[in-house]
């Protein structure tokens, strides 16, 4: 997810996608936030289950 999110802004610089750059940036941001939320959720679950 993080790699894909990092690649989207690079792809958005291609002349073919010049009109839809903001779509790529929003998709990249959503992927990054999704990956961050997934990591936080897994870490929280691990910490909670190891506490019992």
mmCIF file with all atom_site columns, C-alpha atoms in Angstrom:
data_model
loop_
_atom_site.group_PDB
_atom_site.id
_atom_site.type_symbol
_atom_site.label_atom_id
_atom_site.label_alt_id
_atom_site.label_comp_id
_atom_site.label_asym_id
_atom_site.label_entity_id
_atom_site.label_seq_id
_atom_site.pdbx_PDB_ins_code
_atom_site.Cartn_x
_atom_site.Cartn_y
_atom_site.Cartn_z
_atom_site.occupancy
_atom_site.B_iso_or_equiv
_atom_site.pdbx_formal_charge
_atom_site.auth_seq_id
_atom_site.auth_comp_id
_atom_site.auth_asym_id
_atom_site.auth_atom_id
_atom_site.pdbx_PDB_model_num
ATOM 1  C CA . UNK A 1 1  ? 0.000  0.000  0.000   1.00 0.00 ? 1  UNK A CA 1
ATOM 2  C CA . UNK A 1 2  ? 2.774  2.395  0.932   1.00 0.00 ? 2  UNK A CA 1
ATOM 3  C CA . UNK A 1 3  ? 4.751  1.653  -2.228  1.00 0.00 ? 3  UNK A CA 1
ATOM 4  C CA . UNK A 1 4  ? 1.675  2.130  -4.387  1.00 0.00 ? 4  UNK A CA 1
ATOM 5  C CA . UNK A 1 5  ? 0.868  5.376  -2.574  1.00 0.00 ? 5  UNK A CA 1
ATOM 6  C CA . UNK A 1 6  ? 4.413  6.580  -3.144  1.00 0.00 ? 6  UNK A CA 1
ATOM 7  C CA . UNK A 1 7  ? 4.309  5.734  -6.843  1.00 0.00 ? 7  UNK A CA 1
ATOM 8  C CA . UNK A 1 8  ? 1.029  7.514  -7.629  1.00 0.00 ? 8  UNK A CA 1
ATOM 9  C CA . UNK A 1 9  ? 2.412  11.084 -7.452  1.00 0.00 ? 9  UNK A CA 1
ATOM 10 C CA . UNK A 1 10 ? 5.265  10.028 -9.770  1.00 0.00 ? 10 UNK A CA 1
ATOM 11 C CA . UNK A 1 11 ? 2.782  8.565  -12.263 1.00 0.00 ? 11 UNK A CA 1
ATOM 12 C CA . UNK A 1 12 ? 0.694  11.739 -11.989 1.00 0.00 ? 12 UNK A CA 1
ATOM 13 C CA . UNK A 1 13 ? 3.595  13.759 -13.448 1.00 0.00 ? 13 UNK A CA 1
ATOM 14 C CA . UNK A 1 14 ? 3.300  11.943 -16.778 1.00 0.00 ? 14 UNK A CA 1
ATOM 15 C CA . UNK A 1 15 ? 1.805  14.193 -19.498 1.00 0.00 ? 15 UNK A CA 1
ATOM 16 C CA . UNK A 1 16 ? -0.966 11.666 -20.118 1.00 0.00 ? 16 UNK A CA 1
ATOM 17 C CA . UNK A 1 17 ? -2.435 12.199 -16.636 1.00 0.00 ? 17 UNK A CA 1
ATOM 18 C CA . UNK A 1 18 ? -1.777 15.943 -16.304 1.00 0.00 ? 18 UNK A CA 1
ATOM 19 C CA . UNK A 1 19 ? -5.472 16.837 -16.001 1.00 0.00 ? 19 UNK A CA 1
ATOM 20 C CA . UNK A 1 20 ? -6.133 14.321 -13.230 1.00 0.00 ? 20 UNK A CA 1
ATOM 21 C CA . UNK A 1 21 ? -3.140 15.009 -10.980 1.00 0.00 ? 21 UNK A CA 1
ATOM 22 C CA . UNK A 1 22 ? -5.347 15.804 -7.983  1.00 0.00 ? 22 UNK A CA 1
ATOM 23 C CA . UNK A 1 23 ? -7.053 12.396 -8.303  1.00 0.00 ? 23 UNK A CA 1
ATOM 24 C CA . UNK A 1 24 ? -3.688 10.656 -8.044  1.00 0.00 ? 24 UNK A CA 1
ATOM 25 C CA . UNK A 1 25 ? -2.680 12.773 -5.053  1.00 0.00 ? 25 UNK A CA 1
ATOM 26 C CA . UNK A 1 26 ? -5.958 11.994 -3.261  1.00 0.00 ? 26 UNK A CA 1
ATOM 27 C CA . UNK A 1 27 ? -5.565 8.284  -4.011  1.00 0.00 ? 27 UNK A CA 1
ATOM 28 C CA . UNK A 1 28 ? -1.978 8.362  -2.729  1.00 0.00 ? 28 UNK A CA 1
ATOM 29 C CA . UNK A 1 29 ? -3.073 10.148 0.442   1.00 0.00 ? 29 UNK A CA 1
ATOM 30 C CA . UNK A 1 30 ? -5.889 7.646  0.988   1.00 0.00 ? 30 UNK A CA 1
ATOM 31 C CA . UNK A 1 31 ? -3.509 4.709  0.539   1.00 0.00 ? 31 UNK A CA 1
ATOM 32 C CA . UNK A 1 32 ? -0.981 6.195  2.965   1.00 0.00 ? 32 UNK A CA 1
ATOM 33 C CA . UNK A 1 33 ? -3.653 6.911  5.574   1.00 0.00 ? 33 UNK A CA 1
ATOM 34 C CA . UNK A 1 34 ? -5.094 3.428  5.096   1.00 0.00 ? 34 UNK A CA 1
ATOM 35 C CA . UNK A 1 35 ? -1.689 1.840  5.621   1.00 0.00 ? 35 UNK A CA 1
ATOM 36 C CA . UNK A 1 36 ? -1.098 3.980  8.708   1.00 0.00 ? 36 UNK A CA 1
ATOM 37 C CA . UNK A 1 37 ? -4.487 3.050  10.155  1.00 0.00 ? 37 UNK A CA 1
ATOM 38 C CA . UNK A 1 38 ? -3.797 -0.636 9.501   1.00 0.00 ? 38 UNK A CA 1
ATOM 39 C CA . UNK A 1 39 ? -0.424 -0.471 11.268  1.00 0.00 ? 39 UNK A CA 1
ATOM 40 C CA . UNK A 1 40 ? -1.900 1.390  14.245  1.00 0.00 ? 40 UNK A CA 1
ATOM 41 C CA . UNK A 1 41 ? -4.794 -1.064 14.531  1.00 0.00 ? 41 UNK A CA 1
ATOM 42 C CA . UNK A 1 42 ? -2.522 -4.132 14.397  1.00 0.00 ? 42 UNK A CA 1
ATOM 43 C CA . UNK A 1 43 ? -0.087 -2.594 16.889  1.00 0.00 ? 43 UNK A CA 1
ATOM 44 C CA . UNK A 1 44 ? -2.926 -1.676 19.259  1.00 0.00 ? 44 UNK A CA 1
ATOM 45 C CA . UNK A 1 45 ? -4.410 -5.171 19.018  1.00 0.00 ? 45 UNK A CA 1
ATOM 46 C CA . UNK A 1 46 ? -0.998 -6.786 19.687  1.00 0.00 ? 46 UNK A CA 1
ATOM 47 C CA . UNK A 1 47 ? -0.368 -4.541 22.664  1.00 0.00 ? 47 UNK A CA 1
ATOM 48 C CA . UNK A 1 48 ? -3.843 -5.158 24.089  1.00 0.00 ? 48 UNK A CA 1
ATOM 49 C CA . UNK A 1 49 ? -3.664 -8.953 23.693  1.00 0.00 ? 49 UNK A CA 1
ATOM 50 C CA . UNK A 1 50 ? -0.165 -9.165 25.210  1.00 0.00 ? 50 UNK A CA 1
ATOM 51 C CA . UNK A 1 51 ? -1.339 -7.166 28.223  1.00 0.00 ? 51 UNK A CA 1
ATOM 52 C CA . UNK A 1 52 ? -3.746 -9.872 29.383  1.00 0.00 ? 52 UNK A CA 1
#
